[in-house]
Coordinates of C-alpha atoms and ligand atoms in Angstrom, one line a residue:
X1201 CA -35.1 -128.0 -71.8
X1202 CA -32.7 -125.1 -72.2
X1203 CA -33.0 -122.0 -70.1
X1204 CA -31.7 -118.5 -70.3
X1205 CA -30.3 -117.0 -67.1
X1206 CA -30.0 -113.2 -66.8
X1207 CA -28.2 -111.2 -64.1
X1208 CA -29.8 -107.8 -64.1
X1209 CA -28.5 -104.4 -63.4
X1210 CA -25.8 -104.1 -66.0
X1211 CA -26.1 -101.2 -68.5
X1212 CA -25.7 -102.2 -72.2
X1213 CA -23.0 -100.5 -74.3
X1214 CA -21.6 -101.1 -77.7
X1215 CA -22.8 -101.8 -81.3
X1216 CA -25.1 -104.6 -82.5
X1217 CA -26.0 -105.6 -86.1
X1218 CA -29.7 -106.4 -86.4
X1219 CA -30.7 -109.8 -87.9
X1220 CA -32.7 -110.2 -91.1
X1221 CA -36.4 -110.2 -90.7
X1222 CA -38.2 -113.5 -89.8
X1223 CA -41.5 -112.1 -91.0
X1224 CA -40.1 -111.1 -94.3
X1225 CA -38.0 -114.3 -94.9
X1226 CA -40.9 -116.7 -94.3
X1227 CA -43.3 -115.5 -97.0
X1228 CA -40.4 -115.0 -99.4
X1229 CA -39.3 -118.6 -98.8
X1230 CA -42.9 -119.7 -99.6
X1231 CA -42.8 -117.5 -102.7
X1232 CA -39.7 -119.5 -104.0
X1233 CA -42.2 -122.4 -104.7
X1234 CA -43.6 -120.2 -107.5
X1235 CA -40.2 -119.9 -109.2
X1236 CA -39.1 -122.6 -111.6
X1237 CA -35.5 -121.5 -111.0
X1238 CA -32.9 -120.7 -108.4
X1239 CA -33.3 -117.9 -105.8
X1240 CA -30.5 -116.6 -103.5
X1241 CA -31.8 -115.0 -100.4
X1242 CA -29.3 -113.0 -98.4
X1243 CA -29.6 -111.8 -94.8
X1244 CA -31.8 -114.8 -93.9
X1245 CA -31.8 -115.2 -90.2
X1246 CA -30.9 -118.6 -88.7
X1247 CA -34.1 -119.2 -86.7
X1248 CA -36.2 -122.3 -85.9
X1249 CA -39.1 -120.9 -87.9
X1250 CA -36.9 -120.4 -90.9
X1251 CA -35.6 -124.0 -90.5
X1252 CA -39.3 -125.2 -90.4
X1253 CA -40.0 -123.3 -93.7
X1254 CA -36.9 -124.9 -95.2
X1255 CA -38.1 -128.4 -94.2
X1256 CA -41.4 -127.7 -96.0
X1257 CA -39.5 -126.5 -99.1
X1258 CA -37.4 -129.7 -99.2
X1259 CA -40.5 -131.8 -98.7
X1260 CA -42.1 -130.2 -101.7
X1261 CA -39.0 -131.1 -103.8
X1262 CA -36.9 -128.0 -103.5
X1263 CA -33.1 -128.1 -103.0
X1264 CA -32.2 -125.7 -100.2
X1265 CA -28.7 -124.9 -99.1
X1266 CA -27.4 -122.4 -96.6
X1267 CA -24.0 -120.6 -96.6
X1268 CA -23.8 -118.2 -93.7
X1269 CA -26.8 -115.9 -94.0
X1270 CA -27.5 -116.8 -97.6
X1271 CA -30.1 -119.4 -98.4
X1272 CA -30.2 -120.8 -102.0
X1273 CA -33.5 -122.3 -103.1
X1274 CA -33.7 -124.4 -106.3
X1275 CA -37.5 -124.9 -106.9
X1276 CA -37.2 -126.3 -110.4
X1277 CA -38.3 -129.7 -109.3
X1278 CA -41.3 -129.0 -107.1
X1279 CA -43.1 -132.4 -107.2
X1280 CA -45.5 -132.4 -104.3
X1281 CA -48.5 -130.4 -103.4
X1282 CA -49.3 -131.8 -100.0
X1283 CA -47.6 -130.6 -96.7
X1284 CA -47.7 -133.2 -93.9
X1285 CA -49.4 -132.1 -90.6
X1286 CA -46.2 -132.4 -88.6
X1287 CA -44.5 -129.9 -90.9
X1288 CA -47.5 -127.6 -90.9
X1289 CA -47.8 -127.7 -87.1
X1290 CA -44.2 -126.7 -86.5
X1291 CA -45.1 -123.2 -87.5
X1292 CA -48.6 -121.8 -87.9
X1293 CA -47.6 -119.2 -90.5
X1294 CA -46.9 -122.2 -92.9
X1295 CA -50.4 -121.3 -94.2
X1296 CA -48.6 -118.9 -96.5
X1297 CA -47.4 -121.9 -98.5
X1298 CA -51.1 -122.4 -99.6
X1299 CA -51.1 -119.7 -102.2
X1300 CA -47.7 -120.6 -103.8
X1301 CA -48.2 -124.4 -103.9
X1302 CA -51.7 -123.9 -105.3
X1303 CA -50.5 -121.5 -108.0
X1304 CA -47.5 -123.7 -108.9
X1305 CA -49.2 -127.1 -109.0
X1306 CA -52.9 -126.4 -109.3
X1307 CA -53.6 -128.1 -106.0
X1308 CA -52.7 -128.0 -102.3
X1309 CA -53.3 -130.2 -99.3
X1310 CA -52.5 -129.1 -95.8
X1311 CA -54.0 -128.9 -92.4
X1312 CA -55.4 -125.7 -91.0
X1313 CA -52.8 -124.1 -88.7
X1314 CA -55.3 -123.7 -85.8
X1315 CA -55.0 -121.3 -83.0
X1316 CA -52.0 -120.6 -80.9
X1317 CA -51.1 -118.9 -77.6
X1318 CA -52.0 -115.4 -78.8
X1319 CA -55.3 -116.1 -80.4
X1320 CA -57.7 -118.1 -82.6
X1321 CA -55.7 -117.0 -85.7
X1322 CA -58.6 -117.7 -88.2
X1323 CA -57.8 -118.0 -91.9
X1324 CA -61.2 -117.1 -93.3
X1325 CA -59.8 -114.1 -95.2
X1326 CA -57.1 -116.3 -96.8
X1327 CA -59.7 -118.9 -98.0
X1328 CA -62.3 -116.5 -99.2
X1329 CA -59.7 -114.6 -101.2
X1330 CA -58.3 -117.8 -102.8
X1331 CA -61.9 -118.9 -103.6
X1332 CA -62.5 -115.5 -105.3
X1333 CA -59.3 -116.2 -107.4
X1334 CA -60.8 -119.4 -108.6
X1335 CA -59.7 -122.0 -106.1
X1336 CA -62.1 -124.7 -105.0
X1337 CA -61.5 -125.5 -101.3
X1338 CA -62.8 -128.4 -99.3
X1339 CA -62.3 -128.4 -95.5
X1340 CA -62.8 -131.5 -93.4
X1341 CA -61.7 -132.2 -89.9
X1342 CA -59.0 -129.5 -90.1
X1343 CA -57.7 -130.6 -93.5
X1344 CA -57.7 -128.3 -96.4
X1345 CA -57.9 -129.7 -100.0
X1346 CA -57.6 -127.0 -102.6
X1347 CA -57.8 -127.2 -106.4
X1348 CA -57.4 -124.8 -109.2
X1349 CA -57.3 -127.2 -112.2
X1350 CA -57.9 -124.4 -114.8
X1351 CA -55.4 -122.1 -113.0
X1352 CA -56.2 -119.1 -110.9
X1353 CA -57.8 -116.0 -112.4
X1354 CA -57.3 -112.4 -111.3
X1355 CA -60.2 -110.5 -109.8
X1356 CA -61.0 -107.6 -107.5
X1357 CA -60.6 -108.2 -103.8
X1358 CA -61.1 -106.1 -100.7
X1359 CA -59.9 -107.2 -97.3
X1360 CA -62.2 -106.1 -94.4
X1361 CA -59.1 -106.2 -92.1
X1362 CA -55.5 -105.7 -93.4
X1363 CA -54.4 -109.2 -92.6
X1364 CA -50.7 -109.7 -93.2
X1365 CA -51.0 -113.4 -94.0
X1366 CA -54.0 -113.1 -96.2
X1367 CA -52.3 -110.3 -98.2
X1368 CA -49.3 -112.5 -98.6
X1369 CA -51.4 -115.5 -99.8
X1370 CA -53.2 -113.2 -102.3
X1371 CA -49.9 -111.9 -103.7
X1372 CA -48.5 -115.5 -104.0
X1373 CA -51.7 -116.8 -105.6
X1374 CA -52.2 -113.9 -108.1
X1375 CA -48.6 -113.3 -109.2
X1376 CA -48.9 -115.9 -112.0
X1377 CA -52.7 -116.0 -112.3
X1378 CA -54.4 -115.2 -115.6
X1379 CA -55.4 -111.5 -115.8
X1380 CA -55.2 -108.8 -113.2
X1381 CA -55.9 -108.7 -109.5
X1382 CA -56.9 -105.4 -107.7
X1383 CA -56.5 -105.8 -104.0
X1384 CA -57.9 -103.1 -101.6
X1385 CA -57.5 -103.0 -97.9
X1386 CA -54.1 -104.8 -98.0
X1387 CA -51.7 -105.0 -95.2
X1388 CA -48.9 -102.3 -95.5
X1389 CA -46.2 -103.8 -93.3
X1390 CA -42.6 -103.5 -94.6
X1391 CA -42.6 -107.3 -94.9
X1392 CA -45.3 -107.0 -97.5
X1393 CA -43.2 -104.5 -99.5
X1394 CA -40.2 -106.9 -99.2
X1395 CA -42.3 -109.8 -100.6
X1396 CA -43.4 -107.6 -103.5
X1397 CA -39.9 -106.5 -104.1
X1398 CA -38.8 -110.2 -104.3
X1399 CA -41.6 -111.2 -106.6
X1400 CA -41.0 -108.3 -108.9
X1401 CA -37.3 -109.3 -109.0
X1402 CA -38.5 -112.7 -110.2
X1403 CA -40.4 -111.1 -113.0
X1404 CA -43.8 -110.4 -111.4
X1405 CA -45.7 -107.2 -112.2
X1406 CA -47.0 -105.8 -108.8
X1407 CA -47.6 -102.2 -108.0
X1408 CA -48.7 -100.6 -104.7
X1409 CA -50.3 -97.3 -104.2
X1410 CA -49.3 -97.0 -100.5
X1411 CA -52.8 -96.7 -99.3
X1412 CA -53.3 -100.4 -99.0
X1413 CA -54.2 -100.9 -102.7
X1414 CA -52.1 -103.4 -104.7
X1415 CA -52.4 -104.1 -108.5
X1416 CA -51.1 -107.5 -109.6
X1417 CA -50.8 -108.2 -113.3
X1418 CA -50.4 -111.9 -113.7
X1419 CA -47.4 -113.2 -115.7
X1420 CA -46.9 -116.7 -117.2
X1421 CA -43.9 -117.7 -115.1
X1422 CA -41.3 -116.4 -112.7
X1423 CA -37.5 -116.7 -112.9
X1424 CA -34.8 -116.9 -110.2
X1425 CA -33.3 -113.9 -108.6
X1426 CA -31.0 -112.7 -105.8
X1427 CA -32.7 -110.8 -103.0
X1428 CA -31.6 -109.3 -99.6
X1429 CA -34.1 -109.7 -96.9
X1430 CA -34.9 -106.5 -95.0
X1431 CA -33.7 -106.1 -91.4
X1432 CA -36.0 -107.4 -88.6
X1433 CA -37.8 -104.4 -87.2
X1434 CA -39.2 -106.3 -84.2
X1435 CA -35.7 -107.6 -83.2
X1436 CA -34.5 -104.0 -83.4
X1437 CA -37.2 -102.6 -81.1
X1438 CA -36.6 -105.6 -78.7
X1439 CA -33.0 -104.6 -78.3
X1440 CA -34.0 -101.0 -77.9
X1441 CA -36.3 -101.8 -75.1
X1442 CA -33.4 -103.8 -73.5
X1443 CA -31.3 -100.6 -73.5
X1444 CA -34.2 -98.5 -72.2
X1445 CA -34.8 -101.0 -69.4
X1446 CA -31.2 -101.7 -68.4
X1447 CA -29.8 -98.3 -69.3
X1448 CA -26.8 -97.7 -71.5
X1449 CA -25.8 -96.4 -74.9
X1450 CA -26.1 -98.8 -77.9
X1451 CA -25.8 -98.3 -81.7
X1452 CA -27.8 -100.7 -83.9
X1453 CA -26.5 -101.2 -87.4
X1454 CA -28.0 -102.8 -90.6
X1455 CA -31.4 -101.7 -89.3
X1456 CA -34.3 -99.7 -90.9
X1457 CA -35.6 -97.1 -88.4
X1458 CA -38.2 -96.0 -90.9
X1459 CA -39.9 -99.4 -90.3
X1460 CA -40.6 -98.7 -86.7
X1461 CA -41.1 -95.0 -86.2
X1462 CA -44.2 -95.6 -84.1
X1463 CA -42.0 -97.5 -81.5
X1464 CA -39.2 -94.9 -81.6
X1465 CA -41.8 -92.2 -80.7
X1466 CA -43.0 -94.2 -77.7
X1467 CA -39.5 -94.9 -76.4
X1468 CA -38.6 -91.2 -76.8
X1469 CA -41.8 -90.2 -74.9
X1470 CA -40.6 -92.6 -72.2
X1471 CA -37.3 -90.7 -71.9
X1472 CA -34.9 -92.6 -74.2
X1473 CA -32.6 -90.4 -76.4
X1474 CA -32.7 -91.8 -79.9
X1475 CA -30.9 -90.6 -83.0
X1476 CA -30.9 -92.4 -86.4
X1477 CA -29.6 -92.0 -89.9
X1478 CA -29.8 -94.4 -92.8
X1479 CA -29.2 -97.9 -91.4
X1480 CA -27.9 -96.9 -88.0
X1481 CA -29.8 -96.0 -84.8
X1482 CA -28.3 -94.9 -81.5
X1483 CA -30.3 -95.2 -78.3
X1484 CA -29.2 -93.9 -74.9
X1485 CA -31.0 -94.3 -71.6
X1486 CA -30.1 -93.5 -68.0
X1487 CA -32.1 -93.3 -64.8
X1488 CA -35.8 -94.1 -64.5
X1489 CA -38.0 -93.7 -67.6
X1490 CA -41.5 -92.2 -67.6
X1491 CA -44.8 -93.9 -68.2
X1492 CA -46.5 -93.5 -71.6
X1493 CA -50.2 -92.8 -70.9
X1494 CA -51.7 -94.6 -73.8
X1495 CA -50.5 -97.2 -76.4
X1496 CA -52.7 -99.0 -78.8
X1497 CA -51.5 -101.7 -81.1
X1498 CA -52.6 -101.2 -84.7
X1499 CA -51.9 -102.4 -88.2
X1500 CA -48.9 -100.8 -89.8
X1501 CA -47.9 -98.0 -89.7
X1502 CA -49.5 -98.0 -86.2
X1503 CA -47.7 -99.4 -83.1
X1504 CA -46.9 -103.0 -83.9
X1505 CA -48.5 -105.8 -81.8
X1506 CA -45.2 -107.7 -81.9
X1507 CA -43.5 -104.9 -79.9
X1508 CA -46.2 -104.8 -77.2
X1509 CA -44.7 -107.3 -74.8
X1510 CA -41.2 -105.8 -74.8
X1511 CA -42.4 -102.3 -74.4
X1512 CA -44.6 -103.4 -71.5
X1513 CA -41.5 -104.9 -69.8
X1514 CA -39.8 -101.6 -70.2
X1515 CA -42.8 -99.6 -68.8
X1516 CA -43.1 -102.0 -65.8
X1517 CA -40.4 -99.9 -64.1
X1518 CA -41.2 -96.5 -65.6
X1519 CA -42.5 -93.7 -63.3
X1520 CA -46.3 -93.4 -63.5
X1521 CA -49.1 -95.4 -65.2
X1522 CA -49.1 -96.6 -68.8
X1523 CA -52.2 -98.1 -70.4
X1524 CA -51.6 -100.6 -73.3
X1525 CA -54.5 -101.7 -75.5
X1526 CA -53.9 -104.8 -77.6
X1527 CA -56.3 -104.5 -80.6
X1528 CA -54.8 -107.1 -83.0
X1529 CA -54.8 -110.4 -81.0
X1530 CA -57.3 -111.5 -78.4
X1531 CA -54.9 -113.2 -76.0
X1532 CA -51.5 -111.5 -76.1
X1533 CA -50.8 -110.7 -72.5
X1534 CA -49.0 -114.0 -71.6
X1535 CA -46.0 -112.0 -70.3
X1536 CA -48.1 -110.3 -67.6
X1537 CA -48.2 -113.3 -65.2
X1538 CA -44.4 -113.6 -65.4
X1539 CA -43.8 -109.9 -65.1
X1540 CA -46.0 -109.9 -62.0
X1541 CA -43.9 -112.7 -60.6
X1542 CA -41.0 -110.3 -61.0
X1543 CA -42.8 -107.7 -59.0
X1544 CA -44.6 -105.7 -61.8
X1545 CA -47.9 -104.0 -60.9
X1546 CA -50.1 -104.8 -64.0
X1547 CA -53.8 -105.0 -64.1
X1548 CA -55.5 -106.6 -67.1
X1549 CA -59.0 -106.0 -68.2
X1550 CA -59.9 -107.7 -71.4
X1551 CA -57.5 -106.4 -74.1
X1552 CA -56.2 -103.5 -71.9
X1553 CA -53.3 -103.7 -69.5
X1554 CA -52.7 -100.9 -66.9
X1555 CA -49.0 -100.9 -66.0
X1556 CA -48.2 -99.0 -62.8
X1557 CA -44.4 -98.6 -62.8
X1558 CA -42.5 -99.9 -59.8
X1559 CA -39.0 -98.8 -58.9
X1560 CA -37.3 -102.1 -59.7
X1561 CA -38.3 -105.6 -60.7
X1562 CA -36.7 -108.6 -59.0
X1563 CA -35.3 -111.6 -60.7
X1564 CA -37.4 -114.8 -60.6
X1565 CA -37.9 -118.2 -62.3
X1566 CA -40.3 -117.6 -65.2
X1567 CA -41.3 -119.3 -68.5
X1568 CA -41.7 -117.9 -72.0
X1569 CA -45.4 -118.1 -73.0
X1570 CA -44.8 -117.3 -76.7
X1571 CA -42.1 -115.8 -78.9
X1572 CA -42.5 -112.1 -78.0
X1573 CA -43.5 -112.7 -74.4
X1574 CA -40.3 -114.7 -73.9
X1575 CA -38.2 -111.9 -75.3
X1576 CA -40.0 -109.5 -73.0
X1577 CA -38.9 -111.5 -70.0
X1578 CA -35.2 -111.2 -71.1
X1579 CA -35.8 -107.4 -71.3
X1580 CA -37.3 -107.4 -67.8
X1581 CA -34.5 -109.5 -66.4
X1582 CA -31.8 -107.2 -67.8
X1583 CA -33.2 -104.4 -65.6
X1584 CA -34.2 -106.4 -62.6
X1585 CA -32.4 -106.9 -59.3
X1586 CA -30.8 -110.4 -59.1
X1587 CA -31.2 -113.4 -61.3
X1588 CA -34.0 -114.3 -63.7
X1589 CA -34.2 -117.8 -65.1
X1590 CA -36.4 -118.1 -68.2
X1591 CA -37.7 -121.6 -69.2
X1592 CA -39.2 -122.7 -72.5
X1593 CA -36.7 -120.6 -74.5
X1594 CA -37.6 -122.6 -77.7
X1595 CA -40.3 -120.0 -78.1
X1596 CA -37.7 -117.2 -78.2
X1597 CA -35.5 -119.1 -80.7
X1598 CA -38.3 -119.0 -83.2
X1599 CA -37.7 -115.4 -83.8
X1600 CA -34.4 -114.2 -82.3
X1601 CA -31.0 -115.2 -83.7
X1602 CA -28.5 -116.0 -81.0
X1603 CA -30.2 -113.5 -78.6
X1604 CA -28.0 -114.2 -75.6
X1605 CA -24.8 -113.8 -77.8
X1606 CA -26.1 -110.5 -79.1
X1607 CA -26.8 -109.2 -75.6
X1608 CA -23.4 -110.5 -74.4
X1609 CA -21.7 -108.4 -77.0
X1610 CA -23.4 -105.4 -75.3
X1611 CA -22.1 -106.4 -71.9
X1612 CA -25.2 -108.1 -70.6
X1613 CA -24.7 -110.9 -68.1
X1614 CA -26.8 -113.5 -69.8
X1615 CA -26.2 -117.2 -70.7
X1616 CA -28.0 -120.3 -71.9
X1617 CA -28.0 -123.5 -69.9
X1618 CA -28.9 -126.7 -71.5
X1619 CA -30.8 -127.9 -68.5
X1620 CA -32.2 -131.5 -68.4
X1621 CA -35.9 -131.9 -67.6
X1622 CA -38.5 -129.3 -67.9
X1623 CA -40.3 -129.1 -64.6
X1624 CA -42.2 -126.0 -64.0
X1625 CA -39.9 -123.1 -62.8
X1626 CA -41.8 -123.0 -59.5
X1627 CA -40.8 -126.5 -58.7
X1628 CA -37.1 -125.9 -59.5
X1629 CA -36.5 -122.9 -57.4
X1630 CA -37.6 -122.2 -53.8
X1631 CA -40.7 -120.1 -53.9
X1632 CA -40.2 -116.6 -52.5
X1633 CA -43.1 -115.6 -50.4
X1634 CA -44.1 -112.3 -52.0
X1635 CA -47.3 -110.2 -51.7
X1636 CA -49.8 -111.3 -54.3
X1637 CA -50.2 -108.6 -57.0
X1638 CA -53.9 -108.1 -57.3
X1639 CA -54.5 -107.8 -61.1
Ligands
EPZ2345 C1 -48.3 -111.8 -89.0 O1 -49.2 -112.8 -88.5 C2 -47.0 -111.9 -88.2 N1 -46.5 -113.3 -88.5 C3 -47.3 -111.8 -86.7 O2 -46.0 -111.8 -86.1 C4 -47.9 -110.4 -86.5 O3 -48.2 -110.2 -85.1 C5 -49.1 -110.2 -87.4 O4 -48.8 -110.4 -88.7 C6 -49.7 -108.8 -87.2 O5 -48.8 -107.9 -87.6 C7 -45.7 -113.5 -89.6 O6 -45.6 -112.6 -90.4 C8 -45.2 -114.9 -89.7 P1 -52.8 -111.2 -89.5 P2 -50.6 -113.1 -89.3 O7 -53.3 -112.1 -90.6 O8 -50.4 -113.0 -90.7 C9 -57.4 -111.5 -88.0 C10 -44.5 -112.7 -84.5 O9 -44.5 -112.6 -83.3 N2 -57.5 -112.4 -89.1 O10 -52.5 -109.8 -89.8 O11 -51.2 -114.3 -88.7 C11 -57.1 -112.3 -86.8 O12 -58.1 -111.9 -85.8 C12 -45.8 -113.0 -85.2 O13 -43.5 -112.6 -85.3 C13 -58.8 -112.9 -89.4 O14 -59.8 -112.6 -88.8 O15 -51.4 -111.8 -88.8 C14 -55.8 -111.9 -86.3 O16 -55.8 -111.9 -84.9 C15 -47.0 -113.1 -84.2 N3 -58.9 -113.7 -90.5 C16 -55.5 -110.6 -87.0 O17 -56.3 -110.6 -88.1 C17 -57.8 -114.1 -91.3 O18 -58.0 -114.9 -92.3 C18 -54.1 -110.3 -87.4 O19 -53.8 -111.4 -88.3 C19 -56.6 -113.6 -90.9 C20 -56.4 -112.8 -89.9

C-alpha cells in the first residue's frame, strides 16, 4: 500500500494551479447519460473517483476517452440500465447515476450505496423525490429496482434538508421529464450551479432563484455540448490550510474564491493574509496563527463540511482554543485520533471538537481514515517537527490530483513511497512513548 511521507517545517512558496472540481465533475459525468450525443468536459481532474464514474459510463454503453484534462463522453449508445454492485461500491456517490439512467432508459437497477466512514449517508430524499416524479421503486436486500415505464412527470418538490445528492438526482430526473418541476429547499453549492450550467448547455431549461428554488421545464431530448468544469473549492482551501500551517506565500490560480468565502474569512481570522481577484488568490502566513473561537459546518454558503478536517489540522497549532461543530455528517472526526498521535490537544464530545492549540505537532506514523481526513494529515505533517508517514493514501487519491507533486512545486518535502504490505502504521514504526492525550 502506498504511503505519503512528509518532512515538516518547510514554508511553502510559489504558484499552484487548482484542479477541476471532483464534486462538480461526478454529477456532470452522470448527466452525460441523459444526452444522446457527444459531450466534451474540460478541466476534469484525474482522480480515482472520476475513473470510477468513467467505468460506470462505459458499462452503460458510453464511449469515454481522455485527452489531458478533457473527457469526451459519447452516450449515443446507452444500452444498459443496471449498474453492477462492484462498480457502485467503488464510489458511494454513484447513486447520482440513478436519476439519469432512469430518465434515459425508463428503468434503473443498482445497489444502495450504504454508509461510509463519515456517516450513514441515507438516500431517502433521493428516493422520495424520484417517486414523486413518477418512478416506482422496489428495494430488497440493498438492491434498488426502479421503473418509469410511462416516463417521469414534473411535479412540485420541497427538500426538508438541502441535500446535494438529492438535488442532483432531481435535476437529472426532471430535465427531460414531461411538464415542469418546481424544487424548493434545493442545495445551493457551486457544484449544483455547474451541473445546471452543463444541462442548460445541452438544451435543458433550468432556472434558479438563488434562494434554493429551482424551476425545471422538461424538454424532449438533450444534445451534446462542450463544458468546462469549475475549479475545486475544497482542493483550494486544502492548499490554503497547508500554507497557513507550514507558513509561506503562495498564489493559487484557476480558482474561484467566491466559492469559498466562508473559509477565507475563517483563515483571515486565524491570522492569514489573503488577497484575491478574479481567478487568483494569494495567501501569506508567518508565525503562529490564532484560534478561531467557533466554527459550525453548514450547507452552502455556510462553512463547508469538506473543509473541516484541514482547518482543524491548521488550528491544532494555533494560539488558543477553537471549537468546531460538525452539523452535516455524524461521524466526521476520523482525523482527530491521528492528530492526537501527532501531539494535538483535541477533545471530542459528540459532533463538537474542542481544539486547544499546541506550539508544534510532531511527525508520526498515521493513516488516512477518509478522503478529507487524509488530506488534513498532510496539512498537519507540513507544519510538524520531523517526519510524518501517512498510510492508506488511496483515500486521498479519490479527491486530490497528484497532491504530493502539487506540494513539491511549492517547496514541500513530500514524497510517495509504493510500500509493499499494509500493516498498521503502529507495527511498522517503533512506538514513541508519549503522554496519552485525554480527549
Ligand atoms: C456531497 O455529498 C459531497 N459529495 C460531499 O463531499 C459533501 O460533504 C456533501 O455533499 C455536503 O456538502 C459529492 O458531491 C460527490 P448530502 P452528498 O446529500 O450528496 C442527509 C467529499 O469529501 N441526507 O448533502 O452525499 C445525510 O444525513 C464528499 O468530497 C439525508 O438525510 O451530501 C447527510 O449526512 C464527502 N437523506 C447530509 O444530508 C438523503 O437522502 C448531507 O448529505 C440525503 C442526505
